[in-house]
Coordinates of C-alpha atoms in Angstrom, one line a residue:
M155 CA 178.9 125.5 270.7
T156 CA 181.8 124.6 272.5
L157 CA 181.7 121.4 275.2
S158 CA 182.2 123.4 279.3
L159 CA 186.4 124.4 280.3
R160 CA 186.4 122.5 282.8
M161 CA 186.9 118.4 281.1
P162 CA 184.8 116.0 282.2
E163 CA 186.8 112.1 283.4
R164 CA 183.2 110.3 280.8
W165 CA 182.1 111.2 277.6
I166 CA 178.4 110.6 275.9
V167 CA 178.7 110.0 272.6
R168 CA 175.2 111.4 270.3
V169 CA 174.9 109.1 266.6
D170 CA 170.9 111.0 264.7
G171 CA 169.8 110.2 268.4
T172 CA 171.3 107.6 270.2
E173 CA 172.9 108.3 272.7
Y174 CA 176.2 105.8 273.3
G175 CA 178.6 105.8 277.2
P176 CA 179.0 107.2 279.6
V177 CA 182.7 106.8 278.7
D178 CA 186.6 108.3 278.8
L179 CA 188.8 109.3 276.1
E180 CA 190.8 106.5 275.7
T181 CA 187.6 104.2 274.9
L182 CA 186.8 107.2 272.5
L183 CA 190.2 106.8 271.4
E184 CA 189.8 103.1 270.2
W185 CA 185.4 104.5 269.1
K186 CA 187.8 107.0 266.7
R187 CA 190.3 104.1 265.6
E188 CA 187.3 101.6 265.3
G189 CA 185.6 104.3 262.6
R190 CA 182.8 104.6 264.8
L191 CA 183.8 108.2 265.7
L192 CA 183.6 110.6 264.3
A193 CA 185.2 113.9 263.9
S194 CA 180.9 115.0 262.8
N195 CA 179.2 113.3 265.5
E196 CA 177.9 115.0 269.2
V197 CA 179.9 114.4 272.2
R198 CA 179.3 116.4 276.0
G199 CA 180.9 115.2 279.0
D200 CA 179.3 113.1 281.2
G201 CA 176.7 115.7 283.9
E202 CA 176.4 117.5 280.9
T203 CA 173.5 119.1 279.6
E204 CA 175.2 121.6 276.1
W205 CA 176.1 119.3 273.2
G206 CA 179.8 120.0 271.2
S207 CA 181.7 118.6 268.1
A208 CA 184.4 115.7 269.1
T209 CA 186.7 117.9 267.1
T210 CA 186.4 120.1 269.7
L211 CA 187.5 117.4 272.1
P212 CA 191.5 117.5 273.2
G213 CA 193.1 115.2 272.1
L214 CA 191.5 113.4 270.1
F215 CA 190.6 115.1 266.6
G216 CA 194.1 117.2 266.4
P217 CA 196.4 116.3 263.7
P218 CA 196.9 112.4 264.3
P219 CA 200.7 112.0 265.4
L220 CA 203.9 110.1 263.0
P221 CA 204.9 107.3 263.6
Q222 CA 208.2 106.5 265.5
S223 CA 209.5 104.9 262.5
A224 CA 208.9 107.7 261.1
V225 CA 211.0 110.2 263.4
S226 CA 214.5 110.9 263.0
G227 CA 216.7 111.8 265.5
D228 CA 215.6 114.8 267.4
Q229 CA 212.8 116.5 265.3
S230 CA 209.1 116.9 266.0
R231 CA 208.7 116.1 262.2
G232 CA 209.4 112.8 260.6
H233 CA 211.7 112.7 258.0
R234 CA 211.5 113.3 254.4
R235 CA 212.3 109.3 252.9
T236 CA 214.0 109.1 249.4
L237 CA 211.8 106.4 247.0
A238 CA 214.8 103.9 247.8
E239 CA 214.1 104.6 251.9
I240 CA 210.6 104.1 251.0
F241 CA 210.9 101.0 249.1
S242 CA 212.6 99.6 251.5
E243 CA 210.8 100.3 254.7
S244 CA 207.6 99.3 252.8
F245 CA 209.4 95.7 252.1
R246 CA 210.2 95.4 255.8
I247 CA 206.1 96.4 256.9
Y248 CA 205.0 93.7 254.3
R249 CA 207.2 91.2 255.7
S250 CA 206.2 91.8 259.4
A251 CA 202.6 91.1 258.8
F252 CA 202.9 88.7 255.8
V253 CA 200.2 86.8 257.0
P254 CA 197.7 89.3 257.5
F255 CA 198.6 91.4 254.6
I256 CA 198.1 88.2 252.5
V257 CA 194.1 87.8 253.7
V258 CA 193.1 90.6 253.4
T259 CA 195.2 90.9 249.6
L260 CA 193.2 87.8 248.8
L261 CA 189.6 88.8 249.7
V262 CA 189.5 90.7 245.7
S263 CA 192.2 88.4 244.8
L264 CA 190.2 85.4 245.1
P265 CA 186.8 87.0 243.3
T266 CA 188.6 88.1 240.9
L267 CA 190.2 86.0 240.2
V268 CA 187.3 84.0 239.7
F269 CA 185.4 86.6 237.8
E270 CA 188.3 86.4 235.4
L271 CA 188.1 81.9 234.6
T272 CA 184.3 82.9 233.8
S273 CA 185.7 83.7 230.4
P274 CA 184.7 82.0 227.6
A275 CA 188.7 81.9 226.5
Y276 CA 189.2 79.2 229.9
G277 CA 186.6 76.3 229.0
I278 CA 185.4 76.2 232.1
F279 CA 181.9 76.3 231.7
P280 CA 180.0 76.2 228.3
R281 CA 178.2 78.6 226.4
G282 CA 175.0 79.2 226.8
T283 CA 172.8 80.9 225.2
S284 CA 171.3 83.0 226.9
G285 CA 169.8 83.4 230.7
F286 CA 171.6 82.0 234.3
T287 CA 174.1 80.1 232.7
P288 CA 176.2 78.9 235.7
A289 CA 178.9 81.7 233.5
N290 CA 177.1 84.4 233.9
V291 CA 175.8 83.7 238.0
T292 CA 179.1 83.5 238.7
A293 CA 180.8 86.1 237.1
L294 CA 178.1 87.8 239.7
L295 CA 178.7 86.3 242.0
S296 CA 182.1 87.0 242.2
F297 CA 181.6 90.6 240.7
T298 CA 179.0 91.2 244.3
T299 CA 182.2 89.3 245.8
L300 CA 184.7 91.8 245.4
V301 CA 182.5 95.4 244.7
M302 CA 181.8 94.8 248.5
A303 CA 184.9 93.2 249.6
W304 CA 186.9 96.6 248.0
P305 CA 186.9 99.2 250.5
V306 CA 187.8 96.3 253.4
F307 CA 190.3 95.4 251.6
L308 CA 191.7 99.7 251.9
A309 CA 190.9 99.7 254.7
A310 CA 193.2 97.0 255.8
I311 CA 195.7 97.8 254.3
Q312 CA 196.1 100.7 255.9
I313 CA 195.1 100.1 259.0
A314 CA 197.6 97.0 259.0
S315 CA 200.5 99.6 258.2
L316 CA 200.4 101.8 260.9
E317 CA 200.3 99.5 263.3
V318 CA 203.5 97.9 262.3
L319 CA 204.7 101.1 262.4
E320 CA 203.5 102.7 266.5
G321 CA 204.9 98.9 267.3
R322 CA 202.3 97.1 267.1
R323 CA 201.6 93.5 265.8
V324 CA 198.5 92.7 262.9
R325 CA 195.9 90.5 264.4
L326 CA 194.0 89.4 262.2
S327 CA 190.6 88.7 263.3
E328 CA 191.2 92.3 264.8
L329 CA 192.3 94.0 261.2
L330 CA 189.7 92.3 259.5
R331 CA 187.0 93.7 262.2
R332 CA 188.1 97.1 262.0
A333 CA 188.4 97.6 259.0
V334 CA 184.9 96.1 258.5
N335 CA 183.9 99.3 261.2
Y336 CA 185.1 101.5 258.0
F337 CA 182.9 99.6 255.1
P338 CA 180.6 102.7 254.9
R339 CA 183.1 105.2 254.8
F340 CA 186.1 103.9 252.1
A341 CA 182.5 102.8 250.1
R342 CA 181.0 106.2 249.9
L343 CA 184.7 107.4 248.6
S344 CA 184.9 104.9 246.2
L345 CA 182.0 105.7 244.6
I346 CA 183.1 109.4 244.4
V347 CA 186.9 108.2 243.5
Y348 CA 186.3 105.6 240.7
G349 CA 183.1 107.1 240.0
S350 CA 184.9 109.8 239.2
Y351 CA 187.1 108.0 237.0
F352 CA 185.4 106.2 235.3
L353 CA 182.8 109.3 234.1
W354 CA 185.9 111.0 232.7
T355 CA 187.3 108.1 231.0
A356 CA 184.4 106.1 229.1
I357 CA 181.9 108.3 228.3
P358 CA 185.1 110.9 226.8
V359 CA 186.0 107.6 224.9
L360 CA 182.5 107.0 223.8
A361 CA 181.9 109.9 222.7
I362 CA 185.6 109.8 220.5
L363 CA 184.6 106.2 218.7
S364 CA 181.0 107.8 217.6
L365 CA 183.0 110.6 215.4
V366 CA 185.2 108.9 214.2
S367 CA 183.3 106.5 213.5
A368 CA 180.6 108.5 212.1
S369 CA 182.3 111.4 209.9
P370 CA 185.8 110.3 209.6
G371 CA 186.4 113.3 208.2
I372 CA 189.4 116.0 209.3
P373 CA 187.1 118.1 211.3
A374 CA 186.1 114.8 213.6
M375 CA 189.4 113.6 214.0
A376 CA 190.9 117.3 215.5
L377 CA 187.5 117.9 217.6
A378 CA 188.9 114.1 218.3
L379 CA 191.9 114.4 218.9
I380 CA 190.3 117.5 222.0
L381 CA 188.4 115.1 223.3
L382 CA 191.3 113.6 224.2
A383 CA 193.6 115.8 225.3
V384 CA 190.4 116.8 227.3
Q385 CA 190.2 113.5 228.9
V386 CA 194.6 113.1 229.6
M387 CA 194.6 116.1 231.1
M388 CA 191.0 115.6 233.8
V389 CA 193.0 112.4 234.9
A390 CA 195.7 113.9 235.9
R391 CA 193.8 116.1 238.3
L392 CA 191.9 113.7 239.2
F393 CA 195.2 111.3 239.8
A394 CA 195.8 114.2 241.9
N395 CA 193.1 114.9 243.2
F396 CA 193.7 111.3 244.7
L397 CA 196.5 110.1 246.1
F398 CA 196.3 110.2 249.4
W399 CA 192.5 109.7 250.1
Q400 CA 192.3 106.6 251.9
Q401 CA 195.6 107.9 253.7
S402 CA 193.3 110.2 254.1
A403 CA 190.0 108.1 255.3
I404 CA 192.1 106.2 258.0
V405 CA 194.9 108.1 259.5
S406 CA 193.2 111.8 259.6
N407 CA 189.8 110.0 259.9
L408 CA 188.7 111.7 257.6
E409 CA 184.9 112.0 255.5
G410 CA 184.0 112.2 251.8
A411 CA 184.9 115.5 250.6
A412 CA 187.5 116.5 253.6
A413 CA 189.8 113.5 252.7
I414 CA 189.6 114.6 248.5
R415 CA 190.6 118.3 250.2
E416 CA 193.5 116.8 252.4
S417 CA 194.7 114.3 250.1
K418 CA 194.3 116.9 246.7
T419 CA 196.7 119.5 249.6
L420 CA 199.2 117.0 250.4
A421 CA 199.8 116.1 246.8
R422 CA 200.2 119.3 245.3
S423 CA 202.1 120.3 247.4
Q424 CA 205.0 122.4 246.2
R425 CA 206.9 122.8 249.0
R426 CA 210.1 121.1 248.1
A427 CA 213.0 122.7 245.2
R428 CA 212.5 120.2 243.0
K429 CA 209.9 118.2 241.5
I430 CA 211.4 115.1 241.5
E431 CA 210.3 115.2 245.0
R432 CA 207.7 116.7 245.4
P433 CA 204.6 113.6 246.4
L434 CA 203.4 114.0 243.6
W435 CA 205.8 113.5 240.9
R436 CA 206.7 110.6 243.8
G437 CA 203.2 109.3 244.0
A438 CA 203.7 108.9 239.5
L439 CA 206.7 107.4 239.7
L440 CA 205.4 105.2 242.7
A441 CA 202.4 103.6 240.8
S442 CA 204.6 103.7 237.1
F443 CA 206.9 101.9 239.1
W444 CA 204.7 99.4 240.5
L445 CA 202.7 98.3 237.1
L446 CA 205.7 97.5 234.9
L447 CA 206.1 95.6 237.6
V448 CA 202.9 94.0 237.4
L449 CA 202.8 94.4 235.0
G450 CA 205.7 92.4 233.5
L451 CA 206.7 89.3 236.2
S452 CA 202.9 88.5 235.5
S453 CA 203.1 88.4 231.8
G454 CA 206.5 86.8 232.4
A455 CA 204.7 84.5 234.5
E456 CA 202.6 83.8 232.2
V457 CA 205.2 82.8 229.1
P458 CA 205.8 79.5 229.8
F459 CA 202.1 78.5 229.6
I460 CA 201.2 80.5 226.6
W461 CA 204.2 78.8 225.1
S462 CA 203.6 75.4 224.9
K463 CA 200.3 76.8 222.6
V464 CA 202.7 78.5 219.7
Q465 CA 206.4 77.7 219.4
N466 CA 204.8 74.4 216.7
I467 CA 202.9 77.6 214.4
S468 CA 204.1 78.5 211.3
T469 CA 201.4 79.2 209.2
P470 CA 199.1 82.3 208.9
E471 CA 196.5 79.4 209.1
Q472 CA 197.5 77.8 212.2
M473 CA 197.6 81.1 213.9
L474 CA 193.8 81.5 213.0
T475 CA 193.3 77.9 214.0
M476 CA 195.1 79.1 217.6
L477 CA 193.0 81.9 217.6
Q478 CA 189.3 80.3 216.9
T479 CA 190.3 77.4 219.4
I480 CA 191.0 79.8 222.4
N481 CA 187.7 81.8 221.7
T482 CA 185.3 78.5 221.9
P483 CA 187.4 75.0 222.9
P484 CA 186.2 72.1 223.6
A485 CA 186.9 71.2 226.9
A486 CA 188.4 73.4 229.9
D487 CA 192.1 75.1 228.6
L488 CA 194.8 73.3 232.2
M489 CA 196.8 75.3 230.6
L490 CA 195.6 78.9 229.7
I491 CA 193.4 78.9 233.9
A492 CA 197.6 77.8 235.5
G493 CA 198.4 81.1 233.6
A494 CA 195.8 82.7 235.5
I495 CA 195.8 81.4 238.8
V496 CA 199.7 81.9 238.3
A497 CA 199.3 85.9 237.0
S498 CA 196.8 86.8 240.3
L499 CA 199.0 84.7 242.6
V500 CA 202.3 87.4 241.9
H501 CA 199.1 89.9 241.3
T502 CA 198.2 88.7 245.6
L503 CA 201.9 89.8 246.5
L504 CA 202.6 93.2 245.3
R505 CA 199.6 94.5 245.3
P506 CA 199.8 94.7 249.2
M507 CA 203.3 96.5 248.7
F508 CA 201.1 100.0 246.4
G509 CA 199.7 100.2 249.2
I510 CA 201.9 100.4 252.1
A511 CA 204.3 102.8 250.1
F512 CA 201.6 105.2 249.7
V513 CA 201.5 104.9 253.4
L514 CA 204.4 105.9 254.1
L515 CA 204.5 108.2 250.6
Y516 CA 201.7 110.0 252.6
F517 CA 203.5 110.7 255.3
D518 CA 206.2 111.8 253.9
A519 CA 204.6 114.7 252.7
R520 CA 202.7 115.5 255.9
A521 CA 207.2 116.1 257.3
D522 CA 206.0 119.0 255.0
F523 CA 204.3 120.8 257.3
S524 CA 203.8 121.7 261.0
D525 CA 201.7 120.0 263.2
R526 CA 199.8 123.6 263.7
E527 CA 199.6 123.4 259.5
L528 CA 198.0 119.6 260.0
E529 CA 195.5 120.6 262.3
K530 CA 194.6 124.1 260.7
L531 CA 193.9 121.9 257.2
Q532 CA 192.5 118.9 258.8
Q533 CA 189.9 121.8 260.3
E534 CA 188.8 122.8 257.6
S535 CA 188.5 120.3 255.4
T536 CA 186.6 118.5 257.9
L537 CA 184.2 122.0 258.4
Q538 CA 184.3 122.8 254.3
G539 CA 183.4 118.8 254.5
D540 CA 179.9 119.3 256.6
R541 CA 179.3 122.3 254.9
S542 CA 179.3 120.1 251.2
G543 CA 176.9 117.5 253.0

């Protein structure tokens, strides 16, 4: 069903049988940015009777334009950035909205830290025998908070990055409100993405361990190695498919399978001759660099606190005694707690840079496609996603 050729000035939206409006196109664009209007929603002009898809409205669900900072010279599309430019611009975006980025990151960093501190090694909570001990209750509450805050955090990083790229000031209250509106979409996508990683990581590992422990002969070891190789290949394929799923959900406003389909197409693009310049390889380099940086800085930050425990150890017996003390400390271990807090602070400071860099990498990947190709890709992803749903 297509809409009338005469473009109305006001529109009515129907979602699950409930009608909203009439509103003008600017309001529809705002609803789209907030995640309240999806490409699959029905719309009709005020005074008309026929309903059509929101994708039929010109200028509403076409390929989103590249931010002005991504446009070079007289080019109508974004230019290709070097990795050095991605790093430098990521830092510029981060610095421009430092407080909002930090606040939304604390939404996940704080419950993660609290969950970690419930471990017996820190000695904060006394070890209970069973049941609802303070440690168990605190761990459950912090984990639940983390799960609920994670989709909001992911959406907020994308939205804030786009706001800075488009030259707008990032207001924390508005950022959180818009990110919360995207919660259902990111929650569903998170189930698909992280659930896929779990299936192809935990289950093969359990199978490998069962094979090796049950019959550690040559056939079992060979089968375990085959399973390990399959697992590595599948995780690598998942990484490629999910490279831009967060950006596709926000920038292209795609749902579920449609977002993953666009992500896969952009990530696996081979329109650049050198592999190192292709999106997939750049994404792998960015992820590897960020992981090494986080591990190096967080480990380095914890060294002064751990060093005080090991500097006087000279015999294996003393080392064994120290390990036993760590597992069952008689009281709260202030040095270990301080080390965990410092490491968490390092993660909090670095995590937004990783998300911002992938927003820029997403636009860099889009620069290889014309506006017409992007529009066709988005329409195909939406239609196939609707069929699969």
